[in-house]
mmCIF file of C-alpha atoms in Angstrom:
data_model
loop_
_atom_site.group_PDB
_atom_site.id
_atom_site.type_symbol
_atom_site.label_atom_id
_atom_site.label_comp_id
_atom_site.label_asym_id
_atom_site.label_seq_id
_atom_site.Cartn_x
_atom_site.Cartn_y
_atom_site.Cartn_z
ATOM 1 C CA MET A 1 103.812 22.284 36.692
ATOM 2 C CA ILE A 2 102.308 25.331 34.999
ATOM 3 C CA ASN A 3 104.555 24.882 32.095
ATOM 4 C CA LEU A 4 103.405 21.078 31.618
ATOM 5 C CA LYS A 5 99.874 22.646 31.319
ATOM 6 C CA GLN A 6 100.864 24.935 28.811
ATOM 7 C CA ASN A 7 102.608 22.384 26.711
ATOM 8 C CA LYS A 8 99.587 20.077 27.037
ATOM 9 C CA MET A 9 97.159 22.838 25.880
ATOM 10 C CA LYS A 10 99.266 23.382 22.747
ATOM 11 C CA ASN A 11 99.258 19.880 21.736
ATOM 12 C CA GLU A 12 95.529 20.223 21.548
ATOM 13 C CA PRO A 13 93.916 19.601 18.121
ATOM 14 C CA ILE A 14 92.088 22.716 16.495
ATOM 15 C CA ILE A 15 88.656 21.890 16.254
ATOM 16 C CA VAL A 16 85.964 24.090 14.318
ATOM 17 C CA GLU A 17 82.271 23.055 14.262
ATOM 18 C CA ARG A 18 79.749 24.601 12.086
ATOM 19 C CA VAL A 19 76.053 23.945 11.247
ATOM 20 C CA TYR A 20 75.091 24.490 7.423
ATOM 21 C CA ASN A 21 71.847 25.015 6.152
ATOM 22 C CA ALA A 22 72.331 22.472 3.398
ATOM 23 C CA PRO A 23 71.957 18.440 3.008
ATOM 24 C CA ILE A 24 74.775 16.549 4.051
ATOM 25 C CA ALA A 25 75.268 15.594 0.299
ATOM 26 C CA LYS A 26 75.947 19.104 -0.730
ATOM 27 C CA VAL A 27 78.586 19.695 2.071
ATOM 28 C CA TRP A 28 80.369 16.498 1.323
ATOM 29 C CA SER A 29 80.481 17.360 -2.413
ATOM 30 C CA ALA A 30 81.752 20.845 -1.541
ATOM 31 C CA ILE A 31 84.586 19.145 0.369
ATOM 32 C CA THR A 32 85.487 16.459 -1.936
ATOM 33 C CA ASN A 33 84.487 17.315 -5.514
ATOM 34 C CA ASN A 34 87.688 19.172 -6.936
ATOM 35 C CA ASP A 35 85.348 21.412 -9.414
ATOM 36 C CA GLU A 36 83.672 22.950 -6.040
ATOM 37 C CA LEU A 37 87.057 22.707 -4.022
ATOM 38 C CA LYS A 38 88.530 25.240 -6.485
ATOM 39 C CA LEU A 39 85.619 27.496 -5.810
ATOM 40 C CA TRP A 40 86.299 28.257 -2.240
ATOM 41 C CA TYR A 41 89.313 26.239 -0.616
ATOM 42 C CA PHE A 42 92.559 25.868 -2.461
ATOM 43 C CA LYS A 43 93.300 25.396 -6.319
ATOM 44 C CA LEU A 44 94.219 21.666 -6.387
ATOM 45 C CA GLU A 45 95.579 20.471 -9.831
ATOM 46 C CA ASP A 46 93.392 17.136 -8.862
ATOM 47 C CA PHE A 47 91.625 15.832 -5.829
ATOM 48 C CA LYS A 48 89.933 12.121 -5.367
ATOM 49 C CA PRO A 49 88.548 11.179 -2.074
ATOM 50 C CA GLU A 50 90.284 8.005 -2.167
ATOM 51 C CA VAL A 51 92.647 6.512 0.342
ATOM 52 C CA GLY A 52 96.223 6.930 -0.815
ATOM 53 C CA PHE A 53 95.608 9.883 -3.176
ATOM 54 C CA LYS A 54 98.158 12.199 -2.785
ATOM 55 C CA PHE A 55 97.956 16.432 -3.585
ATOM 56 C CA GLU A 56 99.738 19.399 -3.141
ATOM 57 C CA PHE A 57 99.255 22.992 -3.487
ATOM 58 C CA MET A 58 100.845 26.342 -2.690
ATOM 59 C CA GLY A 59 99.423 28.462 -0.029
ATOM 60 C CA GLY A 60 100.634 30.992 2.612
ATOM 61 C CA PRO A 61 99.974 34.420 3.928
ATOM 62 C CA GLU A 62 98.538 36.940 1.359
ATOM 63 C CA ASP A 63 101.676 39.109 1.591
ATOM 64 C CA GLY A 64 104.291 36.592 2.181
ATOM 65 C CA ILE A 65 105.810 33.348 1.421
ATOM 66 C CA GLN A 66 103.897 30.546 -0.252
ATOM 67 C CA TYR A 67 104.642 27.177 0.875
ATOM 68 C CA ARG A 68 104.241 23.929 -1.246
ATOM 69 C CA HIS A 69 101.596 21.695 0.821
ATOM 70 C CA LEU A 70 101.777 17.803 0.625
ATOM 71 C CA CYS A 71 98.909 15.923 1.679
ATOM 72 C CA GLU A 72 97.769 12.216 1.429
ATOM 73 C CA VAL A 73 94.080 10.942 1.904
ATOM 74 C CA THR A 74 94.512 8.793 4.814
ATOM 75 C CA GLU A 75 90.584 7.900 5.494
ATOM 76 C CA VAL A 76 87.359 8.156 3.674
ATOM 77 C CA ILE A 77 83.991 7.423 4.919
ATOM 78 C CA LYS A 78 81.770 8.307 2.019
ATOM 79 C CA GLY A 79 79.272 10.929 3.080
ATOM 80 C CA LYS A 80 80.395 11.043 6.583
ATOM 81 C CA LYS A 81 84.459 11.670 6.664
ATOM 82 C CA ILE A 82 87.464 12.618 4.723
ATOM 83 C CA ALA A 83 91.006 12.750 6.553
ATOM 84 C CA TYR A 84 94.305 13.577 5.133
ATOM 85 C CA SER A 85 97.980 14.295 6.430
ATOM 86 C CA TRP A 86 99.131 17.734 6.054
ATOM 87 C CA ARG A 87 102.829 18.775 5.844
ATOM 88 C CA TYR A 88 105.170 21.121 4.100
ATOM 89 C CA ASP A 89 107.870 20.625 1.605
ATOM 90 C CA GLY A 90 111.410 21.034 3.061
ATOM 91 C CA TYR A 91 109.967 21.796 6.757
ATOM 92 C CA PRO A 92 109.878 19.502 9.704
ATOM 93 C CA GLY A 93 106.654 18.092 11.117
ATOM 94 C CA ASN A 94 103.395 16.113 9.752
ATOM 95 C CA SER A 95 99.773 16.785 10.841
ATOM 96 C CA LEU A 96 96.216 15.484 10.148
ATOM 97 C CA VAL A 97 92.967 17.204 8.658
ATOM 98 C CA SER A 98 89.787 15.661 8.992
ATOM 99 C CA TRP A 99 86.322 16.796 8.188
ATOM 100 C CA GLU A 100 83.544 15.036 9.650
ATOM 101 C CA LEU A 101 79.815 15.676 8.865
ATOM 102 C CA PHE A 102 76.824 14.901 10.999
ATOM 103 C CA GLU A 103 73.066 15.008 9.918
ATOM 104 C CA ARG A 104 70.999 17.481 11.575
ATOM 105 C CA GLY A 105 67.604 17.078 10.081
ATOM 106 C CA ASP A 106 67.879 18.878 6.735
ATOM 107 C CA LYS A 107 70.999 20.790 7.955
ATOM 108 C CA THR A 108 74.575 19.427 8.529
ATOM 109 C CA LEU A 109 77.160 19.746 11.193
ATOM 110 C CA LEU A 110 80.744 19.903 10.091
ATOM 111 C CA LYS A 111 83.590 19.195 12.395
ATOM 112 C CA LEU A 112 87.063 20.116 11.225
ATOM 113 C CA THR A 113 89.888 18.825 13.476
ATOM 114 C CA HIS A 114 93.559 19.689 12.486
ATOM 115 C CA GLU A 115 95.841 17.668 14.907
ATOM 116 C CA GLY A 116 99.715 17.463 14.998
ATOM 117 C CA ILE A 117 100.074 21.265 14.371
ATOM 118 C CA GLU A 118 102.871 21.215 17.227
ATOM 119 C CA THR A 119 105.228 19.151 14.893
ATOM 120 C CA ILE A 120 104.926 22.136 12.388
ATOM 121 C CA ALA A 121 105.210 25.061 14.607
ATOM 122 C CA VAL A 122 108.765 24.501 15.242
ATOM 123 C CA ALA A 123 109.342 25.618 11.432
ATOM 124 C CA GLY A 124 108.775 29.370 12.334
ATOM 125 C CA PRO A 125 106.247 32.170 12.789
ATOM 126 C CA ASP A 126 104.457 31.302 9.634
ATOM 127 C CA PHE A 127 103.641 27.868 10.991
ATOM 128 C CA ALA A 128 102.497 29.253 14.494
ATOM 129 C CA ARG A 129 98.996 27.446 15.913
ATOM 130 C CA SER A 130 97.477 31.048 15.803
ATOM 131 C CA ASN A 131 97.561 31.140 11.972
ATOM 132 C CA PHE A 132 95.887 27.814 11.824
ATOM 133 C CA VAL A 133 93.202 28.786 14.254
ATOM 134 C CA ALA A 134 92.436 31.911 12.423
ATOM 135 C CA GLY A 135 92.687 29.923 8.705
ATOM 136 C CA TRP A 136 90.507 27.133 9.639
ATOM 137 C CA ASP A 137 87.877 29.484 11.403
ATOM 138 C CA SER A 138 87.791 31.732 8.105
ATOM 139 C CA PHE A 139 87.675 28.743 5.901
ATOM 140 C CA VAL A 140 84.717 27.175 8.069
ATOM 141 C CA ASN A 141 82.881 29.988 9.158
ATOM 142 C CA GLU A 142 83.172 32.336 6.270
ATOM 143 C CA VAL A 143 84.367 30.948 2.997
ATOM 144 C CA LEU A 144 82.649 27.660 3.051
ATOM 145 C CA LEU A 145 79.513 29.305 4.502
ATOM 146 C CA ASN A 146 79.496 31.590 1.636
ATOM 147 C CA TYR A 147 79.767 29.063 -0.823
ATOM 148 C CA LEU A 148 77.092 26.692 0.929
ATOM 149 C CA GLU A 149 74.668 29.347 1.736
ATOM 150 C CA PRO A 150 75.081 32.423 -0.716
ATOM 151 C CA ILE A 151 73.535 35.405 0.206
ATOM 152 C CA LYS A 152 70.566 36.154 -2.282
ATOM 153 C CA ALA A 153 69.898 39.788 -3.303
#
């Protein structure tokens, strides 16, 4: 019985939420405009918030192997949600990353969800859930925060 609960928990999506002191249009632009994405996310050759658009990039541990990420936009609700598949070239598994935006007055709540991690985790320790949790936490709570709300000297 305990093992079933542990397995169920491992299959739960990673969810990271953050409220930014920025209007929804600014946050939407940061997560969908390739010129802005290059400043805080991954260096994508091209990106378009259009269903069916495929993109790829290299990424991995700073001191380790870099993996080719293969992604395809699966859903777009302009100004509210973008989702894309997330998998690795030559490795098993496929997952889904979604970014949802909710207006909170003049601020914006971002909800990032990454589901299907368990299908990727079988590929080895670099694909462990804990690495995804740490990575998304850093992107949402540090890197994107610093991009949207730069500290003024």
